[in-house]
PDB file of C-alpha atoms in Angstrom:
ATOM      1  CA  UNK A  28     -40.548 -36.949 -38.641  1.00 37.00           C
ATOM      2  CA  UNK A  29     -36.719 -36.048 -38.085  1.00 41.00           C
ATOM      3  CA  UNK A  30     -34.964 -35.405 -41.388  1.00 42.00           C
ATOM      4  CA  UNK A  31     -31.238 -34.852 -42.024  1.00 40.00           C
ATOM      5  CA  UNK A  32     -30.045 -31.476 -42.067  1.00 47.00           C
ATOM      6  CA  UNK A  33     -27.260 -31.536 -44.337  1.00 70.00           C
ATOM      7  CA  UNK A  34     -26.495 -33.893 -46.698  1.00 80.00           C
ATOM      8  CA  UNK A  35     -25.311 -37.307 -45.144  1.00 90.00           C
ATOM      9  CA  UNK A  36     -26.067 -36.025 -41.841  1.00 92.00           C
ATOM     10  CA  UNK A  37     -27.709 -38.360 -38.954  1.00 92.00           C
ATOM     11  CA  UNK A  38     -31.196 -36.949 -38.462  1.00 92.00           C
ATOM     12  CA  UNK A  39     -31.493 -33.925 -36.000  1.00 90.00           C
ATOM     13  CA  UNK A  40     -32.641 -35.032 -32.190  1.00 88.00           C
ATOM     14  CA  UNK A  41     -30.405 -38.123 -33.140  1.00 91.00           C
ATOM     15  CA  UNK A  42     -27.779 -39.153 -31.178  1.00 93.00           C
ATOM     16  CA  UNK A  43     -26.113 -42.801 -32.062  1.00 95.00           C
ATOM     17  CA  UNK A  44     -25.060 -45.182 -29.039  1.00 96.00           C
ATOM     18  CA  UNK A  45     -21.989 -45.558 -30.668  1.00 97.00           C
ATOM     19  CA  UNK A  46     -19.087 -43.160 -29.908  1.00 96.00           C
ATOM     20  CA  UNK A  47     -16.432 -42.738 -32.972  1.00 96.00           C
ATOM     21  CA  UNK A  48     -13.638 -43.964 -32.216  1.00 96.00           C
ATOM     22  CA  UNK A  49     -11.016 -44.148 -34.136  1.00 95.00           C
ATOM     23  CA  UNK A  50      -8.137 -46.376 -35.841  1.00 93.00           C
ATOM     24  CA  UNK A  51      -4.685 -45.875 -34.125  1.00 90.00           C
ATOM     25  CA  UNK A  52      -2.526 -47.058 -37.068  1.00 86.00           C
ATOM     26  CA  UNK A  53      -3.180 -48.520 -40.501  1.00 82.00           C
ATOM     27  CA  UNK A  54      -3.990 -52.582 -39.497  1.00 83.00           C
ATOM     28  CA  UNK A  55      -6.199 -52.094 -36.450  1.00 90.00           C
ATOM     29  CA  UNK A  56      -9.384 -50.940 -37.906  1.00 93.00           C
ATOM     30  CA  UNK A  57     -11.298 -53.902 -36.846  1.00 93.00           C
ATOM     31  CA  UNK A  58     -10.152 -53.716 -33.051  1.00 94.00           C
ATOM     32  CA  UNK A  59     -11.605 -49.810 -33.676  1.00 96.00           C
ATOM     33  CA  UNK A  60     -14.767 -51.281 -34.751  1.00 97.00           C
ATOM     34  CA  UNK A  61     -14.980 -53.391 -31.368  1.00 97.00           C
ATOM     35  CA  UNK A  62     -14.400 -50.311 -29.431  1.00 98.00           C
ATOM     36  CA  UNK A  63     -16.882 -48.643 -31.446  1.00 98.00           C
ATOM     37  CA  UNK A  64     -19.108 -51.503 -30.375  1.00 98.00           C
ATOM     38  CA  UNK A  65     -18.357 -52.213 -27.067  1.00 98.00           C
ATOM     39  CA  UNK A  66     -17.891 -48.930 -25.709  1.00 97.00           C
ATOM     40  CA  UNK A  67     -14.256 -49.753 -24.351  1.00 98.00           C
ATOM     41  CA  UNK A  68     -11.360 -47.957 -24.894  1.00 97.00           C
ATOM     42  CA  UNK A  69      -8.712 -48.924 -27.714  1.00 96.00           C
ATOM     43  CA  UNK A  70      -5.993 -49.590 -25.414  1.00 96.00           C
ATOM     44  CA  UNK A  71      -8.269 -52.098 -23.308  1.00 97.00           C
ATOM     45  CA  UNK A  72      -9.520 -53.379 -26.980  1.00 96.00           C
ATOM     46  CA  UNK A  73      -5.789 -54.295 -27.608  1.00 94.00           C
ATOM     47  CA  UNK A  74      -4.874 -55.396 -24.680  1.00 96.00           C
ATOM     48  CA  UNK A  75      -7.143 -57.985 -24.668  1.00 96.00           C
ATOM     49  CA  UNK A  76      -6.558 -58.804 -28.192  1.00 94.00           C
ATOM     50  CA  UNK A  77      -3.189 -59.283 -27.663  1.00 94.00           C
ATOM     51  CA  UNK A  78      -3.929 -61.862 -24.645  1.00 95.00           C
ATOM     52  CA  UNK A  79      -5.325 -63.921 -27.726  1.00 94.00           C
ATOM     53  CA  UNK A  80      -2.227 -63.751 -29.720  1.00 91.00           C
ATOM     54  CA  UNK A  81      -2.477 -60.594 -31.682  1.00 90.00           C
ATOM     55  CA  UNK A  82       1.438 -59.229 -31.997  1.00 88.00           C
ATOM     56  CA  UNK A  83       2.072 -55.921 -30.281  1.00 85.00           C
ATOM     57  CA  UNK A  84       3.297 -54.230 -33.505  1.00 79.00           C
ATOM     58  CA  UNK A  85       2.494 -54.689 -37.278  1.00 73.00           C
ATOM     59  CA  UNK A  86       2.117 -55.825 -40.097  1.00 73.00           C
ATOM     60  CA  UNK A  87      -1.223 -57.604 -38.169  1.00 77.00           C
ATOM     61  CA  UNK A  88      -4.712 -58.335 -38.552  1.00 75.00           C
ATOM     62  CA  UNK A  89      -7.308 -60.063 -36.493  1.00 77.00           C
ATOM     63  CA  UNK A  90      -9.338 -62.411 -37.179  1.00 85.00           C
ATOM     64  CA  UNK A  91     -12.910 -62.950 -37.055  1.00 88.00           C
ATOM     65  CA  UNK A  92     -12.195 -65.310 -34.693  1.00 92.00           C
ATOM     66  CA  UNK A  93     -10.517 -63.469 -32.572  1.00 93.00           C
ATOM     67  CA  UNK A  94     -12.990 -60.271 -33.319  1.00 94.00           C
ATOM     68  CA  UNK A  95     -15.691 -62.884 -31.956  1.00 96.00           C
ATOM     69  CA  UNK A  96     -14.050 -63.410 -28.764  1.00 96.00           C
ATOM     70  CA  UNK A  97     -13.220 -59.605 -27.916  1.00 97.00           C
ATOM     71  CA  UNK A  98     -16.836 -58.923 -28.747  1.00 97.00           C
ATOM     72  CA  UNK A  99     -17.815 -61.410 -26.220  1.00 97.00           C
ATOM     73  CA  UNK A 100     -15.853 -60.701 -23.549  1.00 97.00           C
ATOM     74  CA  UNK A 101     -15.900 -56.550 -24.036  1.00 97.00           C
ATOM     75  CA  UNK A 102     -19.553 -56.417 -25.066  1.00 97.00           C
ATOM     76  CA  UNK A 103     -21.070 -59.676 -24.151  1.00 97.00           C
ATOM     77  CA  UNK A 104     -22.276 -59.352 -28.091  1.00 97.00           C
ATOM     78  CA  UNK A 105     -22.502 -62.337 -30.726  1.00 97.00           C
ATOM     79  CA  UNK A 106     -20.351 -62.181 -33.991  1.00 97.00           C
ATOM     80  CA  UNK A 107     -21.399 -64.243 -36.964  1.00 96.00           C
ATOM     81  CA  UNK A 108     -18.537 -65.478 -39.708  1.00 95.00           C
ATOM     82  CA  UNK A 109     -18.271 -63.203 -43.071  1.00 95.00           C
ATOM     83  CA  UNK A 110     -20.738 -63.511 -44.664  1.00 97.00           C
ATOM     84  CA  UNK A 111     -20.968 -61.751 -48.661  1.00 97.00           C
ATOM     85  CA  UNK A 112     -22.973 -58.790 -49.294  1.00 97.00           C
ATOM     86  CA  UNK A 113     -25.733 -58.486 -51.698  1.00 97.00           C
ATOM     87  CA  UNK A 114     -27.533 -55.025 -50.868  1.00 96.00           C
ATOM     88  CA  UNK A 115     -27.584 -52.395 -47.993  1.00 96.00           C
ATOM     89  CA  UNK A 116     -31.867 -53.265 -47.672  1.00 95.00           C
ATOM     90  CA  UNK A 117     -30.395 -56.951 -46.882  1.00 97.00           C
ATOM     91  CA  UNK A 118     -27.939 -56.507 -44.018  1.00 97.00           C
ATOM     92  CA  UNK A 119     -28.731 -57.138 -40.443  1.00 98.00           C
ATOM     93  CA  UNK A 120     -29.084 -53.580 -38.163  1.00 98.00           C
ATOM     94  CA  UNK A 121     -26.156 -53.979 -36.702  1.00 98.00           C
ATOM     95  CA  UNK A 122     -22.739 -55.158 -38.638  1.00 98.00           C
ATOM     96  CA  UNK A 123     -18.889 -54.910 -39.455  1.00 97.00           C
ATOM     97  CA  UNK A 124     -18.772 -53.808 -42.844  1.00 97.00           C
ATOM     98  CA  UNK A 125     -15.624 -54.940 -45.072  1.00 96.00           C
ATOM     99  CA  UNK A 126     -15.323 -52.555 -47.554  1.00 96.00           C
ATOM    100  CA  UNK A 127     -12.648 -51.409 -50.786  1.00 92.00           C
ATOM    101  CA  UNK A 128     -11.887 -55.581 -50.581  1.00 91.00           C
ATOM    102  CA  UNK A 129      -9.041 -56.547 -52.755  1.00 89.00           C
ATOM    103  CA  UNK A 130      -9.095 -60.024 -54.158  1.00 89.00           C
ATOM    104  CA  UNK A 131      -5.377 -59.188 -55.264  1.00 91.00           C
ATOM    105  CA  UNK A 132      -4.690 -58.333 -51.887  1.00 86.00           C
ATOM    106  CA  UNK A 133      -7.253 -60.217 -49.649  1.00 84.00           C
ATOM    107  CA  UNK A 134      -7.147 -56.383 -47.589  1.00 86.00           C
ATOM    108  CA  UNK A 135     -10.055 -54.431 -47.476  1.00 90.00           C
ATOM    109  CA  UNK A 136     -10.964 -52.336 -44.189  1.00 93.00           C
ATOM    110  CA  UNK A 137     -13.679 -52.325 -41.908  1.00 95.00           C
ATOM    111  CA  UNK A 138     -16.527 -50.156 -40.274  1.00 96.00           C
ATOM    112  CA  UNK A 139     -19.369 -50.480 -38.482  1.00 98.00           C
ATOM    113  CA  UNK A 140     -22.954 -50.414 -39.983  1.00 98.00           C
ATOM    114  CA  UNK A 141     -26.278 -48.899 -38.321  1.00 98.00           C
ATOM    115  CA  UNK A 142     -30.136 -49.441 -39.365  1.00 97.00           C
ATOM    116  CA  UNK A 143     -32.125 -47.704 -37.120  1.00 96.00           C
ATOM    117  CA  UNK A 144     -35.757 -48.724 -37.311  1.00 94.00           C
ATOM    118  CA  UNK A 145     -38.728 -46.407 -38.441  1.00 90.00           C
ATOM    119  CA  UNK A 146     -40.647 -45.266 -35.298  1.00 89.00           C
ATOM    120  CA  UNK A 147     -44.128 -42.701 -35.101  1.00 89.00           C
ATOM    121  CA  UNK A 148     -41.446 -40.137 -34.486  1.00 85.00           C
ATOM    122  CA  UNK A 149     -38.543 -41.387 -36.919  1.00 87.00           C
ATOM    123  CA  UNK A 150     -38.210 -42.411 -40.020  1.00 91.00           C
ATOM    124  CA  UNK A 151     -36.301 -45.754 -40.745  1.00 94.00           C
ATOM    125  CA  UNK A 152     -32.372 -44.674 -41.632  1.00 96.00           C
ATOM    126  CA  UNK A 153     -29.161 -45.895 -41.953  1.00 97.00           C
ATOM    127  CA  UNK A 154     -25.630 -44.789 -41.317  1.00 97.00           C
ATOM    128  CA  UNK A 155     -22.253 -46.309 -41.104  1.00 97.00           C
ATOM    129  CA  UNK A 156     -19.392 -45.395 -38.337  1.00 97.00           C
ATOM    130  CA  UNK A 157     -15.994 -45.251 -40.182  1.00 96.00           C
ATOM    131  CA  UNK A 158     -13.271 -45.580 -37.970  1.00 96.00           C
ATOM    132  CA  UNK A 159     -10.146 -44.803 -40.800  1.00 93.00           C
ATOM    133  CA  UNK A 160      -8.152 -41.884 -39.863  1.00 89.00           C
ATOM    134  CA  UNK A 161      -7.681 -41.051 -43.575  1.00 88.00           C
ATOM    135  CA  UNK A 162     -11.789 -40.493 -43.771  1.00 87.00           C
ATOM    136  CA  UNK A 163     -13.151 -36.763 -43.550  1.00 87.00           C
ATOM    137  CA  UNK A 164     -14.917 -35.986 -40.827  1.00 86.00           C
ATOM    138  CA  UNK A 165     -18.359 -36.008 -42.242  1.00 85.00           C
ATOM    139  CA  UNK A 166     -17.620 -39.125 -43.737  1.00 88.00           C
ATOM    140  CA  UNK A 167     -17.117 -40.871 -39.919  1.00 93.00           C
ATOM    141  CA  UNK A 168     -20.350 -40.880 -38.838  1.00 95.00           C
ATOM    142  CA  UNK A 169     -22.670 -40.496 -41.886  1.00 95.00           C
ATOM    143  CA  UNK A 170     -25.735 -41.562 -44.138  1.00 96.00           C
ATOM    144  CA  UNK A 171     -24.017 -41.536 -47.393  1.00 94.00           C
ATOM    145  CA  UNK A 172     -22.775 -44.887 -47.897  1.00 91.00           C
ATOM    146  CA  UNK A 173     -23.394 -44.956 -51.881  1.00 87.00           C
ATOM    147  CA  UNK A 174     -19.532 -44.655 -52.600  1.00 89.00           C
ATOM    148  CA  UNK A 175     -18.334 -47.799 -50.400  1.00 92.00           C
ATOM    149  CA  UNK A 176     -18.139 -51.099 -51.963  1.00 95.00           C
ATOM    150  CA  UNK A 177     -19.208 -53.760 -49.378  1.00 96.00           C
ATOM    151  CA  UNK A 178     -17.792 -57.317 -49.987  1.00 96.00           C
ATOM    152  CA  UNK A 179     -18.604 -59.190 -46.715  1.00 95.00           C
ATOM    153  CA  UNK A 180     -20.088 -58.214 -43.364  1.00 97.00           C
ATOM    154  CA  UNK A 181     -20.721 -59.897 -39.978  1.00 97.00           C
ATOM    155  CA  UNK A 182     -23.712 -59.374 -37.905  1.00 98.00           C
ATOM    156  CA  UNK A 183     -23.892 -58.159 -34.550  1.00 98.00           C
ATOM    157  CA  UNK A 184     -26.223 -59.154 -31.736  1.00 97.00           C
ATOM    158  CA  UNK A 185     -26.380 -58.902 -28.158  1.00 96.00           C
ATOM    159  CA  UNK A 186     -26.083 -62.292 -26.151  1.00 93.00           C
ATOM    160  CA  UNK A 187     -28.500 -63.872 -24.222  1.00 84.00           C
ATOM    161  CA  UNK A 188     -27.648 -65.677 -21.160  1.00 71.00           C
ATOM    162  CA  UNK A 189     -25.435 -68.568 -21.843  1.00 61.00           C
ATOM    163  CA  UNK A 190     -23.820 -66.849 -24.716  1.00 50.00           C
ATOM    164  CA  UNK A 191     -26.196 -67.401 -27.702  1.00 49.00           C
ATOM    165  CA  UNK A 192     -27.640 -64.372 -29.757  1.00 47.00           C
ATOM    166  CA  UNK A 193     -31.165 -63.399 -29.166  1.00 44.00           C
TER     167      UNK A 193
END
């Protein structure tokens, strides 16, 4: 069984099929997390996001709506709505975390999160990609999620042929 090396570390012989990639300023964390997902480059992230209506400079946000649609048309992947988070052991293997969610506020910031299923060779883990550019580097890609305070996700799937998740 591979085991973690150093704490939060992803287990050695791991490698994740997500790239990092991250944030370019402070409101586009969620168009990170589709190029996280997707494998496409930011610029070709906000390109496309801007198509659908998302302004070229900030104060912005997108949507989940709009996160749907990129996801779809980048990744040919399936975005549910928020839904609210009740434990880490509950959420789906692959989702956009909202995390440090302000009610005051209605900000929080978003990441992607990994559960990687147990295997003869592996044992079950999970890890979350942080795309903030104020995050340490062994916080980007890491196993210690303890110290984040989830308040809604959305699930990730891959499509099936006519657009519906599998």
């Amino acid at each position: 069984m591979a085991s973690t090396n150093s704490k939060g570390a992803l287990p050695a012989g791991f490698t994740s099929p997500f790239t990092l990639i991250l944030q370019q300023d402070r409101f586009d964390d969620l168009l990170a997390c589709v190029a996280i997902l997707t494998g496409k480059p930011m610029a070709d992230v906000r390109k496309l996001a801007e198509q659908f209506g998302l302004p070229k400079t900030g104060p912005y946000w997108a949507d989940i709506d709009m996160t749907a649609k990129l996801l779809m048309n980048l990744g040919n992947l399936v975005a549910t709505k928020y839904k609210e988070f009740t434990s880490f052991a509950a959420l789906p293997d692959v989702a956009i975390l909202l995390v440090d969610y302000s009610e005051a506020t209605e900000i929080g910031r978003h990441l992607i999160w990994h559960h990687i299923r147990g295997t003869k060779d592996q044992q079950a883990f999970s890890y979350v990609i942080d795309p903030a550019l104020h995050i340490s580097a062994p916080q980007q890609m890491t196993t210690e999620f303890g110290h984040l305070k989830p308040a809604w996700y959305v699930e990730v799937t891959a499509a099936k042929a006519g657009g519906k998740a599998k």
